[in-house]
């Protein structure tokens, strides 16, 4: 009985599994907020404009994204579908894998589940980790995913770091003034982007947020339903308790 109870208790302890992606090293942490629809909408916009040329999200339908993000179907169709796909179709793209592999070294993988595989921290850091490296075929490298085949597709917005950006470090404090200095991932820029670093970080936050949503679209529903279930159990407990008292009241 004791053993049984121990096992039962152990089963109640929530197991938080966080997938660590390749690359290792330190990462900036990123707390997804799937309740922030505006952020998810901005993320979807970036994903469609800058990522879907190469990557698909083939386990998700456009319709589902439109519904969950609160974007009217017509608006979504007009602004966020660039192929001749209809809103009910899966988020495929037209890039042939074999050719892509010969262009980039590796074919761009499908991104529907990338946030589940790599984790939000990894993605958020990876997207901000490109730096100048003339020894690479495309002139860029990535400090989170060494020798990645993907070009820095948002170089115009985010700029290009001159040195490998570093993540997850405590901000340095200037001992003479006590002020925080050098808390940026990149200390020196080879190319300045049109956005300033905070703005670009915010954009990459939104994009990562959207990728987290793509990995598990039912998460928002599950949380909402979970609250109702807990309320139900709470109310049910009162009746069960009263009934129990009623049954036992004559037994001493
Ligand atoms: C020009 C084509 C191209 C574009 C555009 C592009 N990528 Fe990639 N991406 C690639 C290629 C190629 C790889 C595979 C790299 C490798 O394995 O070396 C890749 C790999 C990745 C990976 C790593 C996945 C893994 O687990 O290995 C992620 C994440 C990713 N891309 C996200 C994005 C996002 C987000 C965008 C939009 C901002 C984007 N990509 C735009 C070509 C592209």
mmCIF file of C-alpha atoms and ligand atoms in Angstrom:
data_model
loop_
_atom_site.group_PDB
_atom_site.id
_atom_site.type_symbol
_atom_site.label_atom_id
_atom_site.label_comp_id
_atom_site.label_asym_id
_atom_site.label_seq_id
_atom_site.Cartn_x
_atom_site.Cartn_y
_atom_site.Cartn_z
ATOM 1 C CA UNK A 1 0.000 0.000 0.000
ATOM 2 C CA UNK A 2 2.804 2.340 1.008
ATOM 3 C CA UNK A 3 4.644 1.649 -2.226
ATOM 4 C CA UNK A 4 1.487 2.214 -4.198
ATOM 5 C CA UNK A 5 0.966 5.580 -2.531
ATOM 6 C CA UNK A 6 4.548 6.612 -3.234
ATOM 7 C CA UNK A 7 4.145 5.778 -6.917
ATOM 8 C CA UNK A 8 0.842 7.632 -7.010
ATOM 9 C CA UNK A 9 2.455 10.669 -5.420
ATOM 10 C CA UNK A 10 5.396 10.560 -7.824
ATOM 11 C CA UNK A 11 2.980 10.514 -10.725
ATOM 12 C CA UNK A 12 1.493 13.789 -9.537
ATOM 13 C CA UNK A 13 4.788 15.649 -9.719
ATOM 14 C CA UNK A 14 4.763 17.583 -12.972
ATOM 15 C CA UNK A 15 7.623 16.699 -15.228
ATOM 16 C CA UNK A 16 8.868 19.654 -17.178
ATOM 17 C CA UNK A 17 10.828 18.431 -20.140
ATOM 18 C CA UNK A 18 12.669 21.095 -22.011
ATOM 19 C CA UNK A 19 14.308 20.051 -25.205
ATOM 20 C CA UNK A 20 17.801 21.351 -25.569
ATOM 21 C CA UNK A 21 18.650 22.067 -29.143
ATOM 22 C CA UNK A 22 21.995 21.663 -30.790
ATOM 23 C CA UNK A 23 24.672 24.271 -30.484
ATOM 24 C CA UNK A 24 24.927 24.154 -26.702
ATOM 25 C CA UNK A 25 26.312 27.109 -24.813
ATOM 26 C CA UNK A 26 24.347 29.869 -23.176
ATOM 27 C CA UNK A 27 21.022 31.082 -24.457
ATOM 28 C CA UNK A 28 18.828 34.094 -23.810
ATOM 29 C CA UNK A 29 15.640 33.010 -22.142
ATOM 30 C CA UNK A 30 12.296 33.727 -23.717
ATOM 31 C CA UNK A 31 8.932 33.340 -21.982
ATOM 32 C CA UNK A 32 6.243 32.700 -24.628
ATOM 33 C CA UNK A 33 2.908 34.477 -24.163
ATOM 34 C CA UNK A 34 0.239 32.810 -26.270
ATOM 35 C CA UNK A 35 -2.410 35.094 -24.839
ATOM 36 C CA UNK A 36 -0.791 38.066 -26.576
ATOM 37 C CA UNK A 37 -2.634 37.948 -29.901
ATOM 38 C CA UNK A 38 -0.999 41.114 -31.228
ATOM 39 C CA UNK A 39 2.425 39.535 -30.743
ATOM 40 C CA UNK A 40 1.295 36.316 -32.452
ATOM 41 C CA UNK A 41 -0.117 38.291 -35.364
ATOM 42 C CA UNK A 42 3.134 40.193 -35.823
ATOM 43 C CA UNK A 43 4.994 36.876 -35.595
ATOM 44 C CA UNK A 44 2.768 35.329 -38.268
ATOM 45 C CA UNK A 45 3.420 38.302 -40.511
ATOM 46 C CA UNK A 46 7.199 37.968 -40.155
ATOM 47 C CA UNK A 47 6.992 34.208 -40.633
ATOM 48 C CA UNK A 48 5.022 34.574 -43.871
ATOM 49 C CA UNK A 49 7.177 37.355 -45.263
ATOM 50 C CA UNK A 50 10.640 36.125 -44.325
ATOM 51 C CA UNK A 51 10.507 32.399 -43.633
ATOM 52 C CA UNK A 52 7.902 30.711 -45.798
ATOM 53 C CA UNK A 53 9.894 31.301 -48.964
ATOM 54 C CA UNK A 54 12.101 28.433 -47.803
ATOM 55 C CA UNK A 55 10.346 26.776 -44.847
ATOM 56 C CA UNK A 56 6.909 25.191 -44.715
ATOM 57 C CA UNK A 57 4.646 24.612 -41.724
ATOM 58 C CA UNK A 58 2.929 21.686 -43.329
ATOM 59 C CA UNK A 59 1.120 20.307 -40.288
ATOM 60 C CA UNK A 60 -0.882 23.494 -39.844
ATOM 61 C CA UNK A 61 -3.696 24.920 -41.970
ATOM 62 C CA UNK A 62 -3.869 28.638 -42.761
ATOM 63 C CA UNK A 63 -7.468 28.557 -41.576
ATOM 64 C CA UNK A 64 -6.444 27.409 -38.123
ATOM 65 C CA UNK A 65 -3.846 30.165 -37.771
ATOM 66 C CA UNK A 66 -6.396 32.758 -38.908
ATOM 67 C CA UNK A 67 -8.980 31.528 -36.379
ATOM 68 C CA UNK A 68 -6.624 31.238 -33.401
ATOM 69 C CA UNK A 69 -4.944 34.582 -34.052
ATOM 70 C CA UNK A 70 -8.247 36.363 -34.549
ATOM 71 C CA UNK A 71 -7.515 37.419 -38.138
ATOM 72 C CA UNK A 72 -10.569 37.515 -40.467
ATOM 73 C CA UNK A 73 -10.249 34.873 -43.207
ATOM 74 C CA UNK A 74 -10.424 37.355 -46.093
ATOM 75 C CA UNK A 75 -7.712 39.552 -44.560
ATOM 76 C CA UNK A 76 -5.523 36.516 -43.956
ATOM 77 C CA UNK A 77 -6.014 35.304 -47.528
ATOM 78 C CA UNK A 78 -5.218 38.712 -49.000
ATOM 79 C CA UNK A 79 -2.204 39.553 -46.855
ATOM 80 C CA UNK A 80 -0.658 36.381 -45.507
ATOM 81 C CA UNK A 81 -0.908 33.842 -48.325
ATOM 82 C CA UNK A 82 1.481 34.507 -51.186
ATOM 83 C CA UNK A 83 0.972 31.303 -53.167
ATOM 84 C CA UNK A 84 -2.241 30.294 -54.916
ATOM 85 C CA UNK A 85 -3.145 28.176 -51.884
ATOM 86 C CA UNK A 86 -6.642 28.509 -50.444
ATOM 87 C CA UNK A 87 -7.243 29.305 -46.777
ATOM 88 C CA UNK A 88 -8.241 25.697 -46.012
ATOM 89 C CA UNK A 89 -4.940 24.260 -47.214
ATOM 90 C CA UNK A 90 -1.859 23.242 -45.280
ATOM 91 C CA UNK A 91 0.963 25.783 -44.977
ATOM 92 C CA UNK A 92 3.154 24.225 -47.677
ATOM 93 C CA UNK A 93 5.664 26.067 -49.786
ATOM 94 C CA UNK A 94 6.994 25.499 -53.250
ATOM 95 C CA UNK A 95 10.670 24.902 -52.546
ATOM 96 C CA UNK A 96 11.813 21.480 -53.790
ATOM 97 C CA UNK A 97 13.880 19.739 -51.101
ATOM 98 C CA UNK A 98 16.580 18.242 -53.370
ATOM 99 C CA UNK A 99 17.350 21.528 -55.059
ATOM 100 C CA UNK A 100 17.274 23.452 -51.795
ATOM 101 C CA UNK A 101 19.754 20.969 -50.343
ATOM 102 C CA UNK A 102 22.147 21.636 -53.209
ATOM 103 C CA UNK A 103 21.756 25.416 -52.795
ATOM 104 C CA UNK A 104 22.192 25.599 -49.025
ATOM 105 C CA UNK A 105 23.944 22.338 -48.127
ATOM 106 C CA UNK A 106 20.857 21.217 -46.217
ATOM 107 C CA UNK A 107 17.195 21.458 -47.120
ATOM 108 C CA UNK A 108 15.265 23.977 -44.980
ATOM 109 C CA UNK A 109 13.347 21.804 -42.494
ATOM 110 C CA UNK A 110 9.631 22.124 -41.848
ATOM 111 C CA UNK A 111 9.087 24.527 -38.950
ATOM 112 C CA UNK A 112 5.713 23.413 -37.553
ATOM 113 C CA UNK A 113 7.331 21.598 -34.643
ATOM 114 C CA UNK A 114 10.644 23.419 -34.408
ATOM 115 C CA UNK A 115 9.733 25.123 -31.121
ATOM 116 C CA UNK A 116 8.933 21.717 -29.614
ATOM 117 C CA UNK A 117 12.220 20.268 -30.841
ATOM 118 C CA UNK A 118 14.559 23.131 -30.093
ATOM 119 C CA UNK A 119 12.738 25.046 -27.357
ATOM 120 C CA UNK A 120 11.854 28.766 -27.339
ATOM 121 C CA UNK A 121 15.143 29.907 -25.759
ATOM 122 C CA UNK A 122 17.161 28.245 -28.488
ATOM 123 C CA UNK A 123 15.019 29.717 -31.273
ATOM 124 C CA UNK A 124 14.985 33.216 -29.815
ATOM 125 C CA UNK A 125 18.770 33.165 -29.499
ATOM 126 C CA UNK A 126 19.388 31.437 -32.847
ATOM 127 C CA UNK A 127 17.427 34.074 -34.758
ATOM 128 C CA UNK A 128 19.615 36.810 -33.243
ATOM 129 C CA UNK A 129 22.917 34.935 -33.477
ATOM 130 C CA UNK A 130 24.079 35.598 -37.037
ATOM 131 C CA UNK A 131 27.495 37.181 -37.459
ATOM 132 C CA UNK A 132 29.920 38.015 -40.214
ATOM 133 C CA UNK A 133 32.234 35.172 -41.202
ATOM 134 C CA UNK A 134 33.970 35.427 -44.582
ATOM 135 C CA UNK A 135 35.100 31.796 -44.434
ATOM 136 C CA UNK A 136 31.497 30.598 -44.867
ATOM 137 C CA UNK A 137 29.897 30.269 -48.347
ATOM 138 C CA UNK A 138 27.269 32.930 -47.580
ATOM 139 C CA UNK A 139 29.609 35.158 -45.550
ATOM 140 C CA UNK A 140 27.642 34.583 -42.327
ATOM 141 C CA UNK A 141 27.797 32.159 -39.469
ATOM 142 C CA UNK A 142 25.656 31.619 -36.370
ATOM 143 C CA UNK A 143 26.922 31.421 -32.803
ATOM 144 C CA UNK A 144 24.049 29.180 -31.676
ATOM 145 C CA UNK A 145 24.035 26.842 -34.708
ATOM 146 C CA UNK A 146 27.662 26.671 -35.867
ATOM 147 C CA UNK A 147 28.118 26.562 -39.664
ATOM 148 C CA UNK A 148 24.413 26.746 -40.379
ATOM 149 C CA UNK A 149 23.374 26.593 -44.051
ATOM 150 C CA UNK A 150 20.654 29.221 -43.601
ATOM 151 C CA UNK A 151 21.390 32.754 -44.821
ATOM 152 C CA UNK A 152 20.757 35.691 -42.476
ATOM 153 C CA UNK A 153 17.427 36.498 -44.081
ATOM 154 C CA UNK A 154 16.645 39.493 -41.876
ATOM 155 C CA UNK A 155 19.991 41.237 -42.236
ATOM 156 C CA UNK A 156 18.314 44.425 -43.513
ATOM 157 C CA UNK A 157 16.205 44.676 -40.379
ATOM 158 C CA UNK A 158 18.457 43.183 -37.719
ATOM 159 C CA UNK A 159 21.900 44.057 -39.057
ATOM 160 C CA UNK A 160 24.921 41.777 -38.920
ATOM 161 C CA UNK A 161 27.158 41.400 -35.904
ATOM 162 C CA UNK A 162 30.924 41.652 -36.452
ATOM 163 C CA UNK A 163 31.742 39.065 -33.770
ATOM 164 C CA UNK A 164 29.852 35.969 -32.573
ATOM 165 C CA UNK A 165 27.014 37.318 -30.370
ATOM 166 C CA UNK A 166 26.941 35.869 -26.863
ATOM 167 C CA UNK A 167 23.819 35.036 -24.895
ATOM 168 C CA UNK A 168 22.611 34.281 -21.418
ATOM 169 C CA UNK A 169 25.322 36.285 -19.699
ATOM 170 C CA UNK A 170 24.831 38.582 -16.774
ATOM 171 C CA UNK A 171 25.114 42.214 -17.793
ATOM 172 C CA UNK A 172 28.555 43.699 -17.177
ATOM 173 C CA UNK A 173 28.713 46.550 -14.704
ATOM 174 C CA UNK A 174 31.191 49.389 -15.055
ATOM 175 C CA UNK A 175 32.990 49.378 -11.659
ATOM 176 C CA UNK A 176 33.661 53.120 -11.698
ATOM 177 C CA UNK A 177 30.099 54.277 -12.381
ATOM 178 C CA UNK A 178 28.045 51.249 -11.357
ATOM 179 C CA UNK A 179 26.149 51.489 -14.637
ATOM 180 C CA UNK A 180 25.192 48.483 -16.693
ATOM 181 C CA UNK A 181 27.247 48.298 -19.854
ATOM 182 C CA UNK A 182 27.482 45.691 -22.573
ATOM 183 C CA UNK A 183 24.258 43.810 -21.875
ATOM 184 C CA UNK A 184 23.695 43.503 -25.624
ATOM 185 C CA UNK A 185 24.260 40.152 -27.306
ATOM 186 C CA UNK A 186 26.270 41.912 -30.019
ATOM 187 C CA UNK A 187 28.926 44.445 -29.111
ATOM 188 C CA UNK A 188 29.995 45.582 -32.541
ATOM 189 C CA UNK A 189 27.999 45.722 -35.752
ATOM 190 C CA UNK A 190 29.414 44.961 -39.216
ATOM 191 C CA UNK A 191 26.147 46.103 -40.794
ATOM 192 C CA UNK A 192 23.561 48.201 -39.007
ATOM 193 C CA UNK A 193 19.946 47.103 -39.415
ATOM 194 C CA UNK A 194 16.974 49.350 -40.087
ATOM 195 C CA UNK A 195 15.577 48.423 -36.653
ATOM 196 C CA UNK A 196 17.469 49.217 -33.491
ATOM 197 C CA UNK A 197 18.548 46.142 -31.479
ATOM 198 C CA UNK A 198 15.660 46.337 -28.971
ATOM 199 C CA UNK A 199 13.143 46.614 -31.787
ATOM 200 C CA UNK A 200 14.677 43.636 -33.574
ATOM 201 C CA UNK A 201 14.714 41.596 -30.344
ATOM 202 C CA UNK A 202 11.034 42.388 -29.940
ATOM 203 C CA UNK A 203 10.349 41.250 -33.533
ATOM 204 C CA UNK A 204 12.244 38.005 -32.932
ATOM 205 C CA UNK A 205 10.313 37.541 -29.683
ATOM 206 C CA UNK A 206 7.064 37.810 -31.667
ATOM 207 C CA UNK A 207 8.342 35.401 -34.312
ATOM 208 C CA UNK A 208 9.417 32.860 -31.665
ATOM 209 C CA UNK A 209 6.080 33.304 -29.930
ATOM 210 C CA UNK A 210 4.333 32.427 -33.194
ATOM 211 C CA UNK A 211 6.573 29.375 -33.693
ATOM 212 C CA UNK A 212 5.715 28.201 -30.159
ATOM 213 C CA UNK A 213 2.035 28.609 -31.023
ATOM 214 C CA UNK A 214 2.545 26.604 -34.273
ATOM 215 C CA UNK A 215 4.110 23.767 -32.286
ATOM 216 C CA UNK A 216 1.000 23.353 -30.195
ATOM 217 C CA UNK A 217 -2.014 25.336 -31.416
ATOM 218 C CA UNK A 218 -4.315 23.719 -28.851
ATOM 219 C CA UNK A 219 -2.302 25.043 -25.903
ATOM 220 C CA UNK A 220 -4.476 28.121 -25.452
ATOM 221 C CA UNK A 221 -7.676 26.038 -25.566
ATOM 222 C CA UNK A 222 -6.220 23.508 -23.172
ATOM 223 C CA UNK A 223 -5.396 26.164 -20.602
ATOM 224 C CA UNK A 224 -8.875 27.679 -20.869
ATOM 225 C CA UNK A 225 -10.605 24.311 -20.568
ATOM 226 C CA UNK A 226 -8.279 23.398 -17.682
ATOM 227 C CA UNK A 227 -9.572 26.334 -15.647
ATOM 228 C CA UNK A 228 -13.199 25.270 -16.209
ATOM 229 C CA UNK A 229 -12.348 21.709 -15.215
ATOM 230 C CA UNK A 230 -10.736 22.910 -11.973
ATOM 231 C CA UNK A 231 -13.767 25.086 -11.187
ATOM 232 C CA UNK A 232 -16.028 22.091 -11.869
ATOM 233 C CA UNK A 233 -13.978 19.862 -9.583
ATOM 234 C CA UNK A 234 -14.084 22.549 -6.887
ATOM 235 C CA UNK A 235 -17.893 22.827 -7.040
ATOM 236 C CA UNK A 236 -18.283 19.053 -7.301
ATOM 237 C CA UNK A 237 -16.160 18.650 -4.183
ATOM 238 C CA UNK A 238 -18.677 20.656 -2.125
ATOM 239 C CA UNK A 239 -21.534 18.365 -3.146
ATOM 240 C CA UNK A 240 -19.475 15.219 -2.678
ATOM 241 C CA UNK A 241 -18.486 16.413 0.772
ATOM 242 C CA UNK A 242 -22.071 17.215 1.784
ATOM 243 C CA UNK A 243 -23.280 13.875 0.441
ATOM 244 C CA UNK A 244 -20.544 12.060 2.340
ATOM 245 C CA UNK A 245 -21.569 13.812 5.544
ATOM 246 C CA UNK A 246 -25.186 12.878 4.944
ATOM 247 C CA UNK A 247 -24.321 9.178 4.454
ATOM 248 C CA UNK A 248 -22.178 8.956 7.570
ATOM 249 C CA UNK A 249 -24.173 11.129 9.909
ATOM 250 C CA UNK A 250 -26.019 8.247 11.666
ATOM 251 C CA UNK A 251 -22.960 6.048 12.085
ATOM 252 C CA UNK A 252 -20.953 6.650 15.244
HETATM 253 C C1 LIG B 1 16.778 31.305 -48.089
HETATM 254 C C2 LIG B 1 16.133 30.216 -47.455
HETATM 255 C C3 LIG B 1 15.761 30.351 -45.994
HETATM 256 C C4 LIG B 1 14.964 31.310 -45.407
HETATM 257 C C5 LIG B 1 14.256 32.465 -46.088
HETATM 258 C C6 LIG B 1 14.857 30.960 -44.009
HETATM 259 N N1 LIG B 1 15.581 29.831 -43.747
HETATM 260 FE FE1 LIG B 1 15.688 28.859 -41.966
HETATM 261 N N2 LIG B 1 16.909 27.469 -42.793
HETATM 262 C C7 LIG B 1 17.297 27.426 -44.114
HETATM 263 C C8 LIG B 1 18.153 26.287 -44.317
HETATM 264 C C9 LIG B 1 18.802 25.882 -45.634
HETATM 265 C C10 LIG B 1 18.268 25.627 -43.075
HETATM 266 C C11 LIG B 1 19.064 24.359 -42.754
HETATM 267 C C12 LIG B 1 20.407 24.775 -42.251
HETATM 268 C C13 LIG B 1 21.297 23.647 -41.871
HETATM 269 O O1 LIG B 1 20.809 22.589 -41.442
HETATM 270 O O2 LIG B 1 22.506 23.859 -41.997
HETATM 271 C C14 LIG B 1 17.479 26.412 -42.126
HETATM 272 C C15 LIG B 1 17.355 26.095 -40.787
HETATM 273 C C16 LIG B 1 16.523 26.755 -39.921
HETATM 274 C C17 LIG B 1 16.308 26.366 -38.537
HETATM 275 C C18 LIG B 1 16.987 25.235 -37.819
HETATM 276 C C19 LIG B 1 16.065 24.091 -37.698
HETATM 277 C C20 LIG B 1 16.700 22.875 -37.102
HETATM 278 O O3 LIG B 1 16.156 22.388 -36.119
HETATM 279 O O4 LIG B 1 17.719 22.433 -37.649
HETATM 280 C C21 LIG B 1 15.401 27.234 -38.023
HETATM 281 C C22 LIG B 1 14.836 27.252 -36.614
HETATM 282 C C23 LIG B 1 15.070 28.179 -39.058
HETATM 283 N N3 LIG B 1 15.745 27.846 -40.203
HETATM 284 C C24 LIG B 1 14.180 29.220 -38.891
HETATM 285 C C25 LIG B 1 13.919 30.173 -39.879
HETATM 286 C C26 LIG B 1 13.079 31.310 -39.660
HETATM 287 C C27 LIG B 1 12.333 31.623 -38.369
HETATM 288 C C28 LIG B 1 13.080 32.029 -40.814
HETATM 289 C C29 LIG B 1 12.408 33.349 -41.074
HETATM 290 C C30 LIG B 1 12.930 34.473 -40.377
HETATM 291 C C31 LIG B 1 13.910 31.308 -41.775
HETATM 292 N N4 LIG B 1 14.415 30.193 -41.154
HETATM 293 C C32 LIG B 1 14.134 31.702 -43.079
HETATM 294 C C33 LIG B 1 16.936 28.311 -45.096
HETATM 295 C C34 LIG B 1 16.127 29.419 -44.939
#
